[in-house]
mmCIF file of C-alpha atoms in Angstrom:
data_model
loop_
_atom_site.group_PDB
_atom_site.id
_atom_site.type_symbol
_atom_site.label_atom_id
_atom_site.label_comp_id
_atom_site.label_asym_id
_atom_site.label_seq_id
_atom_site.Cartn_x
_atom_site.Cartn_y
_atom_site.Cartn_z
ATOM 1 C CA MET A 20 54.644 -15.982 14.586
ATOM 2 C CA GLU A 21 50.950 -17.559 15.982
ATOM 3 C CA ILE A 22 51.597 -20.571 18.266
ATOM 4 C CA SER A 23 47.677 -22.662 19.133
ATOM 5 C CA VAL A 24 47.316 -25.769 20.890
ATOM 6 C CA THR A 25 43.849 -28.615 20.302
ATOM 7 C CA GLN A 26 43.059 -31.142 22.250
ATOM 8 C CA ASP A 27 42.629 -34.182 20.650
ATOM 9 C CA VAL A 28 41.003 -37.606 21.140
ATOM 10 C CA PHE A 29 42.152 -41.101 19.591
ATOM 11 C CA ARG A 30 39.951 -44.376 20.165
ATOM 12 C CA LEU A 31 42.347 -47.394 21.260
ATOM 13 C CA ALA A 32 41.888 -50.470 18.906
ATOM 14 C CA GLN A 33 41.182 -52.678 22.757
ATOM 15 C CA ALA A 34 41.237 -51.217 26.711
ATOM 16 C CA PHE A 35 45.169 -50.619 27.615
ATOM 17 C CA THR A 36 46.274 -51.364 30.699
ATOM 18 C CA ILE A 37 49.260 -50.634 32.848
ATOM 19 C CA SER A 38 49.861 -51.300 36.495
ATOM 20 C CA ARG A 39 48.545 -47.785 37.075
ATOM 21 C CA GLY A 40 45.206 -48.157 35.437
ATOM 22 C CA SER A 41 43.426 -48.724 32.600
ATOM 23 C CA ARG A 42 42.439 -46.658 29.166
ATOM 24 C CA THR A 43 40.136 -46.739 26.089
ATOM 25 C CA GLU A 44 40.873 -43.943 23.880
ATOM 26 C CA ALA A 45 44.669 -41.542 23.468
ATOM 27 C CA LYS A 46 44.389 -37.991 25.352
ATOM 28 C CA VAL A 47 46.347 -35.323 23.041
ATOM 29 C CA LEU A 48 47.218 -32.248 22.935
ATOM 30 C CA THR A 49 48.329 -30.859 19.135
ATOM 31 C CA VAL A 50 50.523 -27.732 18.923
ATOM 32 C CA ARG A 51 50.692 -26.023 15.747
ATOM 33 C CA ILE A 52 52.873 -22.614 15.133
ATOM 34 C CA ARG A 53 52.158 -20.532 11.741
ATOM 35 C CA ASP A 54 54.340 -18.212 10.631
ATOM 36 C CA GLY A 55 52.102 -16.949 7.768
ATOM 37 C CA ALA A 56 53.354 -19.210 5.292
ATOM 38 C CA HIS A 57 54.333 -22.213 6.832
ATOM 39 C CA GLU A 58 52.471 -24.381 9.804
ATOM 40 C CA GLY A 59 54.669 -26.814 12.154
ATOM 41 C CA ARG A 60 52.939 -29.333 14.163
ATOM 42 C CA GLY A 61 53.798 -31.246 17.021
ATOM 43 C CA GLU A 62 51.800 -33.480 19.856
ATOM 44 C CA CYS A 63 52.447 -34.383 22.914
ATOM 45 C CA VAL A 64 50.836 -36.271 25.384
ATOM 46 C CA PRO A 65 50.210 -34.772 28.967
ATOM 47 C CA TYR A 66 50.827 -37.611 31.735
ATOM 48 C CA ALA A 67 49.479 -38.023 35.380
ATOM 49 C CA ARG A 68 52.223 -39.766 36.838
ATOM 50 C CA TYR A 69 54.301 -36.336 36.493
ATOM 51 C CA ASP A 70 51.745 -34.006 37.632
ATOM 52 C CA GLU A 71 50.228 -33.224 34.027
ATOM 53 C CA THR A 72 47.074 -32.596 32.913
ATOM 54 C CA MET A 73 45.329 -31.620 29.455
ATOM 55 C CA ASP A 74 44.594 -27.667 31.016
ATOM 56 C CA SER A 75 48.038 -27.813 33.130
ATOM 57 C CA VAL A 76 49.698 -28.805 29.841
ATOM 58 C CA THR A 77 47.817 -26.280 27.702
ATOM 59 C CA ALA A 78 48.511 -23.408 29.814
ATOM 60 C CA GLN A 79 51.904 -23.976 29.624
ATOM 61 C CA ILE A 80 52.004 -23.821 25.963
ATOM 62 C CA GLU A 81 49.652 -21.144 26.011
ATOM 63 C CA ASN A 82 51.739 -18.825 28.175
ATOM 64 C CA LEU A 83 54.808 -19.270 25.818
ATOM 65 C CA PRO A 84 56.036 -15.882 23.990
ATOM 66 C CA SER A 85 54.614 -16.112 19.845
ATOM 67 C CA ASP A 86 58.664 -15.272 18.693
ATOM 68 C CA VAL A 87 60.023 -18.375 20.909
ATOM 69 C CA THR A 88 62.805 -20.418 19.340
ATOM 70 C CA ARG A 89 63.877 -23.730 19.985
ATOM 71 C CA ALA A 90 66.773 -22.164 21.806
ATOM 72 C CA GLY A 91 64.502 -19.962 23.971
ATOM 73 C CA LEU A 92 62.019 -22.879 25.095
ATOM 74 C CA TYR A 93 64.906 -24.801 26.983
ATOM 75 C CA TYR A 94 64.483 -22.028 29.000
ATOM 76 C CA MET A 95 61.284 -21.348 29.652
ATOM 77 C CA LEU A 96 60.001 -24.685 30.183
ATOM 78 C CA ALA A 97 61.018 -27.719 31.962
ATOM 79 C CA PRO A 98 61.354 -31.030 30.379
ATOM 80 C CA GLY A 99 58.133 -32.620 29.725
ATOM 81 C CA ALA A 100 54.580 -32.915 27.508
ATOM 82 C CA ALA A 101 54.521 -28.946 27.308
ATOM 83 C CA ARG A 102 57.826 -28.749 25.615
ATOM 84 C CA ASN A 103 57.880 -31.812 24.118
ATOM 85 C CA ALA A 104 54.746 -30.469 21.692
ATOM 86 C CA VAL A 105 56.511 -27.063 20.780
ATOM 87 C CA ASP A 106 59.554 -28.000 20.271
ATOM 88 C CA CYS A 107 58.713 -30.538 17.911
ATOM 89 C CA ALA A 108 56.273 -28.081 15.947
ATOM 90 C CA LEU A 109 59.078 -25.796 15.933
ATOM 91 C CA TRP A 110 61.677 -28.661 14.289
ATOM 92 C CA ASP A 111 58.768 -28.876 11.634
ATOM 93 C CA LEU A 112 58.225 -25.469 10.731
ATOM 94 C CA GLU A 113 62.149 -25.074 10.183
ATOM 95 C CA ALA A 114 62.324 -27.965 7.881
ATOM 96 C CA LYS A 115 59.013 -26.271 6.305
ATOM 97 C CA GLN A 116 61.049 -23.236 6.352
ATOM 98 C CA ALA A 117 64.132 -24.636 4.932
ATOM 99 C CA GLY A 118 62.630 -26.915 2.459
ATOM 100 C CA LYS A 119 64.419 -30.131 3.683
ATOM 101 C CA ARG A 120 63.549 -32.749 5.929
ATOM 102 C CA ALA A 121 64.412 -32.730 9.548
ATOM 103 C CA TRP A 122 66.902 -34.926 9.782
ATOM 104 C CA GLU A 123 69.390 -32.670 7.247
ATOM 105 C CA LEU A 124 68.685 -30.077 9.762
ATOM 106 C CA ALA A 125 69.950 -32.166 12.571
ATOM 107 C CA GLY A 126 72.540 -33.224 10.549
ATOM 108 C CA LEU A 127 71.764 -36.827 10.211
ATOM 109 C CA PRO A 128 71.161 -39.221 7.474
ATOM 110 C CA ALA A 129 67.824 -39.886 6.504
ATOM 111 C CA PRO A 130 66.016 -42.484 9.228
ATOM 112 C CA LEU A 131 65.701 -46.112 7.672
ATOM 113 C CA PRO A 132 63.029 -48.371 9.577
ATOM 114 C CA GLU A 133 63.563 -49.990 12.539
ATOM 115 C CA ILE A 134 61.602 -52.863 14.170
ATOM 116 C CA THR A 135 59.474 -51.740 17.067
ATOM 117 C CA ALA A 136 57.970 -53.596 20.165
ATOM 118 C CA TYR A 137 54.859 -54.200 19.618
ATOM 119 C CA THR A 138 52.659 -54.040 23.698
ATOM 120 C CA LEU A 139 50.861 -56.328 25.340
ATOM 121 C CA SER A 140 48.661 -54.552 27.977
ATOM 122 C CA LEU A 141 48.353 -56.211 31.459
ATOM 123 C CA ASP A 142 45.469 -58.894 31.994
ATOM 124 C CA THR A 143 44.968 -62.117 32.879
ATOM 125 C CA PRO A 144 47.497 -65.178 31.565
ATOM 126 C CA GLU A 145 44.346 -66.568 30.147
ATOM 127 C CA LYS A 146 43.890 -63.171 28.386
ATOM 128 C CA MET A 147 47.323 -62.196 27.537
ATOM 129 C CA GLN A 148 48.171 -65.947 26.126
ATOM 130 C CA ALA A 149 45.803 -65.149 23.645
ATOM 131 C CA GLN A 150 47.256 -61.296 23.202
ATOM 132 C CA ALA A 151 50.422 -63.513 22.406
ATOM 133 C CA SER A 152 49.337 -65.778 19.977
ATOM 134 C CA LYS A 153 47.677 -63.130 18.112
ATOM 135 C CA HIS A 154 50.301 -61.181 17.799
ATOM 136 C CA ALA A 155 53.126 -63.995 17.598
ATOM 137 C CA HIS A 156 54.182 -63.009 14.107
ATOM 138 C CA ARG A 157 55.736 -60.087 15.635
ATOM 139 C CA PRO A 158 59.485 -60.377 16.358
ATOM 140 C CA LEU A 159 59.495 -58.229 19.854
ATOM 141 C CA LEU A 160 56.624 -58.206 21.901
ATOM 142 C CA LYS A 161 56.693 -56.416 25.343
ATOM 143 C CA ILE A 162 54.767 -57.169 27.951
ATOM 144 C CA LYS A 163 53.324 -54.736 31.017
ATOM 145 C CA LEU A 164 53.374 -56.542 33.981
ATOM 146 C CA GLY A 165 54.786 -55.206 37.224
ATOM 147 C CA THR A 166 51.873 -56.729 39.621
ATOM 148 C CA PRO A 167 52.871 -59.745 42.347
ATOM 149 C CA ASP A 168 51.317 -62.066 40.388
ATOM 150 C CA ASP A 169 53.654 -61.833 37.078
ATOM 151 C CA MET A 170 54.964 -65.153 36.873
ATOM 152 C CA PRO A 171 51.793 -66.738 35.177
ATOM 153 C CA ARG A 172 51.067 -63.950 33.350
ATOM 154 C CA LEU A 173 54.377 -64.503 31.436
ATOM 155 C CA GLU A 174 54.404 -67.794 31.768
ATOM 156 C CA ALA A 175 51.122 -67.584 29.523
ATOM 157 C CA VAL A 176 52.753 -65.279 27.323
ATOM 158 C CA ARG A 177 55.941 -67.094 25.848
ATOM 159 C CA THR A 178 53.692 -70.284 26.177
ATOM 160 C CA GLY A 179 51.239 -67.840 23.196
ATOM 161 C CA ALA A 180 54.276 -66.839 21.515
ATOM 162 C CA PRO A 181 57.795 -69.707 21.831
ATOM 163 C CA LYS A 182 59.242 -68.117 19.177
ATOM 164 C CA ALA A 183 59.276 -63.935 20.209
ATOM 165 C CA ARG A 184 61.953 -61.447 21.222
ATOM 166 C CA ILE A 185 60.360 -60.552 24.726
ATOM 167 C CA ILE A 186 61.027 -57.272 27.123
ATOM 168 C CA ILE A 187 59.079 -56.410 29.605
ATOM 169 C CA ASP A 188 57.733 -53.348 31.676
ATOM 170 C CA ALA A 189 56.826 -53.397 35.081
ATOM 171 C CA ASN A 190 55.745 -49.955 35.401
ATOM 172 C CA GLU A 191 57.521 -49.295 38.654
ATOM 173 C CA GLY A 192 55.409 -51.969 39.896
ATOM 174 C CA TRP A 193 57.573 -54.415 41.550
ATOM 175 C CA SER A 194 59.871 -54.305 45.193
ATOM 176 C CA ALA A 195 63.597 -55.083 45.132
ATOM 177 C CA GLU A 196 62.401 -58.908 46.341
ATOM 178 C CA VAL A 197 60.170 -59.016 44.466
ATOM 179 C CA TYR A 198 62.408 -58.371 41.843
ATOM 180 C CA ALA A 199 65.110 -60.458 42.727
ATOM 181 C CA ASP A 200 62.756 -63.929 43.262
ATOM 182 C CA LEU A 201 61.576 -63.214 39.252
ATOM 183 C CA ALA A 202 65.318 -62.202 37.673
ATOM 184 C CA PRO A 203 65.897 -66.231 37.293
ATOM 185 C CA HIS A 204 62.609 -66.661 35.705
ATOM 186 C CA LEU A 205 62.979 -63.820 33.521
ATOM 187 C CA VAL A 206 66.182 -64.843 31.815
ATOM 188 C CA ARG A 207 65.159 -68.747 31.742
ATOM 189 C CA LEU A 208 61.516 -67.198 29.845
ATOM 190 C CA GLY A 209 64.642 -65.533 27.020
ATOM 191 C CA VAL A 210 63.353 -62.197 28.895
ATOM 192 C CA GLU A 211 65.997 -59.055 26.925
ATOM 193 C CA LEU A 212 65.892 -56.428 29.242
ATOM 194 C CA VAL A 213 63.089 -54.929 32.485
ATOM 195 C CA GLU A 214 62.500 -51.870 32.299
ATOM 196 C CA GLN A 215 61.889 -49.384 35.383
ATOM 197 C CA PRO A 216 60.591 -52.524 37.878
ATOM 198 C CA LEU A 217 61.041 -50.086 41.068
ATOM 199 C CA PRO A 218 58.955 -46.897 41.702
ATOM 200 C CA ALA A 219 61.764 -44.194 40.963
ATOM 201 C CA ALA A 220 61.541 -42.998 44.279
ATOM 202 C CA GLU A 221 63.184 -45.823 45.438
ATOM 203 C CA ASP A 222 65.104 -47.409 43.095
ATOM 204 C CA ASP A 223 68.356 -46.608 44.992
ATOM 205 C CA ALA A 224 67.757 -50.482 45.927
ATOM 206 C CA LEU A 225 68.830 -51.912 43.098
ATOM 207 C CA ILE A 226 72.591 -50.532 43.749
ATOM 208 C CA GLY A 227 74.226 -53.073 44.340
ATOM 209 C CA LEU A 228 71.672 -55.960 43.069
ATOM 210 C CA ASP A 229 72.030 -59.086 41.015
ATOM 211 C CA ARG A 230 71.730 -57.929 37.606
ATOM 212 C CA PRO A 231 71.288 -60.774 35.867
ATOM 213 C CA LEU A 232 69.516 -59.088 32.874
ATOM 214 C CA PRO A 233 69.873 -55.279 31.928
ATOM 215 C CA ILE A 234 67.359 -52.571 33.421
ATOM 216 C CA CYS A 235 66.522 -50.331 32.002
ATOM 217 C CA ALA A 236 65.461 -46.851 33.452
ATOM 218 C CA ASP A 237 62.170 -45.532 32.523
ATOM 219 C CA GLU A 238 60.269 -43.071 35.122
ATOM 220 C CA SER A 239 64.271 -42.785 36.779
ATOM 221 C CA CYS A 240 65.314 -40.528 33.383
ATOM 222 C CA HIS A 241 63.739 -38.036 32.117
ATOM 223 C CA ASP A 242 66.575 -35.457 30.437
ATOM 224 C CA ARG A 243 70.264 -35.042 31.229
ATOM 225 C CA ALA A 244 69.883 -33.768 34.296
ATOM 226 C CA SER A 245 68.859 -37.711 35.119
ATOM 227 C CA LEU A 246 71.540 -38.805 34.368
ATOM 228 C CA PRO A 247 73.972 -38.740 37.143
ATOM 229 C CA LYS A 248 71.399 -40.595 39.509
ATOM 230 C CA LEU A 249 71.506 -43.459 37.490
ATOM 231 C CA LYS A 250 74.973 -44.570 38.094
ATOM 232 C CA GLY A 251 75.253 -48.344 39.689
ATOM 233 C CA LYS A 252 71.303 -48.904 39.351
ATOM 234 C CA TYR A 253 70.862 -49.244 35.106
ATOM 235 C CA ASP A 254 72.179 -50.411 32.157
ATOM 236 C CA MET A 255 70.220 -49.024 29.610
ATOM 237 C CA ILE A 256 67.605 -45.712 29.424
ATOM 238 C CA ASN A 257 64.616 -45.374 28.056
ATOM 239 C CA VAL A 258 64.310 -41.661 25.918
ATOM 240 C CA LYS A 259 60.789 -40.893 25.270
ATOM 241 C CA LEU A 260 60.334 -37.180 23.335
ATOM 242 C CA ASP A 261 57.604 -36.257 26.512
ATOM 243 C CA LYS A 262 60.086 -36.834 29.153
ATOM 244 C CA ALA A 263 62.875 -35.341 27.754
ATOM 245 C CA GLY A 264 61.061 -32.132 26.789
ATOM 246 C CA GLY A 265 61.586 -32.717 22.880
ATOM 247 C CA LEU A 266 63.602 -33.962 20.274
ATOM 248 C CA THR A 267 66.412 -31.419 20.403
ATOM 249 C CA GLU A 268 66.753 -32.035 24.476
ATOM 250 C CA ALA A 269 66.129 -36.120 23.171
ATOM 251 C CA LEU A 270 68.778 -35.976 21.068
ATOM 252 C CA ALA A 271 71.406 -34.232 23.416
ATOM 253 C CA LEU A 272 70.472 -37.487 26.278
ATOM 254 C CA ARG A 273 70.738 -40.418 23.972
ATOM 255 C CA ARG A 274 74.312 -39.060 22.891
ATOM 256 C CA GLU A 275 75.243 -37.949 26.391
ATOM 257 C CA GLY A 276 73.574 -41.701 27.705
ATOM 258 C CA LEU A 277 75.746 -43.586 25.412
ATOM 259 C CA ALA A 278 78.390 -41.924 26.085
ATOM 260 C CA LEU A 279 78.590 -42.318 29.669
ATOM 261 C CA GLY A 280 77.721 -46.569 28.650
ATOM 262 C CA TYR A 281 74.096 -46.988 28.292
ATOM 263 C CA ASP A 282 72.579 -48.914 25.780
ATOM 264 C CA VAL A 283 69.467 -46.726 24.194
ATOM 265 C CA MET A 284 65.727 -47.296 23.932
ATOM 266 C CA VAL A 285 63.380 -44.956 22.164
ATOM 267 C CA GLY A 286 59.985 -45.292 23.759
ATOM 268 C CA CYS A 287 57.105 -43.119 23.416
ATOM 269 C CA MET A 288 53.707 -42.398 25.072
ATOM 270 C CA VAL A 289 50.332 -44.237 23.564
ATOM 271 C CA GLY A 290 49.489 -41.462 20.960
ATOM 272 C CA SER A 291 49.305 -40.293 17.288
ATOM 273 C CA SER A 292 51.877 -41.003 14.334
ATOM 274 C CA LEU A 293 52.695 -36.927 14.922
ATOM 275 C CA ALA A 294 53.295 -37.701 17.729
ATOM 276 C CA MET A 295 56.519 -40.813 17.115
ATOM 277 C CA ALA A 296 57.018 -38.954 13.980
ATOM 278 C CA PRO A 297 59.991 -37.534 15.381
ATOM 279 C CA ALA A 298 61.070 -40.349 17.233
ATOM 280 C CA THR A 299 62.446 -42.353 14.435
ATOM 281 C CA ILE A 300 64.736 -39.886 13.859
ATOM 282 C CA LEU A 301 65.744 -40.703 17.293
ATOM 283 C CA ALA A 302 65.525 -44.615 17.115
ATOM 284 C CA GLN A 303 67.907 -45.158 15.206
ATOM 285 C CA GLY A 304 70.954 -47.869 15.643
ATOM 286 C CA VAL A 305 69.509 -47.806 19.437
ATOM 287 C CA ARG A 306 69.483 -51.905 21.305
ATOM 288 C CA VAL A 307 65.545 -51.224 21.714
ATOM 289 C CA THR A 308 62.479 -49.128 19.956
ATOM 290 C CA ASP A 309 59.510 -49.116 20.823
ATOM 291 C CA LEU A 310 57.122 -46.621 18.688
ATOM 292 C CA ASP A 311 54.487 -48.920 18.529
ATOM 293 C CA GLY A 312 51.132 -46.470 19.753
ATOM 294 C CA PRO A 313 49.798 -45.692 16.383
ATOM 295 C CA LEU A 314 49.476 -49.433 16.199
ATOM 296 C CA LEU A 315 47.532 -49.901 19.156
ATOM 297 C CA LEU A 316 44.340 -46.992 18.087
ATOM 298 C CA ALA A 317 41.642 -47.365 16.253
ATOM 299 C CA GLU A 318 42.437 -44.272 14.560
ATOM 300 C CA ASP A 319 44.879 -42.277 13.903
ATOM 301 C CA ARG A 320 46.488 -38.994 11.682
ATOM 302 C CA GLU A 321 46.313 -38.664 7.999
ATOM 303 C CA HIS A 322 49.868 -39.624 5.894
ATOM 304 C CA ALA A 323 50.266 -41.265 9.876
ATOM 305 C CA LEU A 324 53.717 -43.262 9.848
ATOM 306 C CA VAL A 325 54.364 -46.936 7.772
ATOM 307 C CA PHE A 326 54.705 -49.791 9.768
ATOM 308 C CA ASP A 327 55.568 -52.736 7.638
ATOM 309 C CA ASP A 328 57.884 -56.250 8.203
ATOM 310 C CA LYS A 329 61.151 -53.906 8.098
ATOM 311 C CA GLY A 330 59.517 -51.764 10.676
ATOM 312 C CA VAL A 331 58.403 -48.286 11.136
ATOM 313 C CA HIS A 332 59.172 -46.167 8.384
ATOM 314 C CA ALA A 333 60.352 -42.390 8.130
ATOM 315 C CA PRO A 334 57.442 -39.693 8.326
ATOM 316 C CA ASP A 335 56.048 -38.421 5.008
ATOM 317 C CA VAL A 336 56.562 -35.172 4.422
ATOM 318 C CA ARG A 337 52.794 -34.214 5.086
ATOM 319 C CA LEU A 338 52.925 -35.451 8.541
ATOM 320 C CA TRP A 339 55.927 -33.986 10.005
ATOM 321 C CA GLY A 340 59.612 -32.950 9.438
#
């Protein structure tokens, strides 16, 4: 087989801001694995939060043997962006070789549409209210927060979208004291869950803390090895392909998380439809689907995922799987 990796850039429809900074484009890596007759593709988003760069992840992929398999890949690379792109490309290749869809290979039914959250990036209360009003027709809004001055933003979003379901992602931006102070107000405003309120390295502070609404582990949960450290702190886990290191591990993480009593959210980095396509399999029946990456782009892949009032649909075979 031949493995190649390219760097691709997709313009965002508008600047996207979280508590760690802003961006105006999505930089991704595209992996292609060819066997001569077929080509499998996968996409990943190297993430500085996890000490990943475009160059470092490219080097990891380029150093793999050409005869790599999904089973062998698990032991060659740690969980992360590099393993994700290669794992998903191998799923795509295997599906093409077998003349089947990827979910058939996984022994799963064809994915049905899933309602996805739509993310409002961090901004002034006035601008966030305007964003909320523009997207008030969407059934589920995700708000990026994580500063000491978040209440006016949350109040503004609720004013702008009075009927939408709301979830919050603090991106590790709060302290235990800030969360405890905000929690009753989150409940009052109908927030359904809060994602990663505290830094992952400091989340022991959640033990014994009142949780009047579910807390979801994101930066604290990568793969199955993360699960023992979450006990007593979190009610949900956010499963992302780039964190878990591919669809193979993500399916196993979802299965084990559910068995341990955690609700599951399936999330994403900001990438193209190729990055989201494998996650449509993962998202079936979970409590929250957050696969809005393509909706934030000004441009996307050919044969892009379909988003409509039923949700995000399974990928066209020409895109993936």
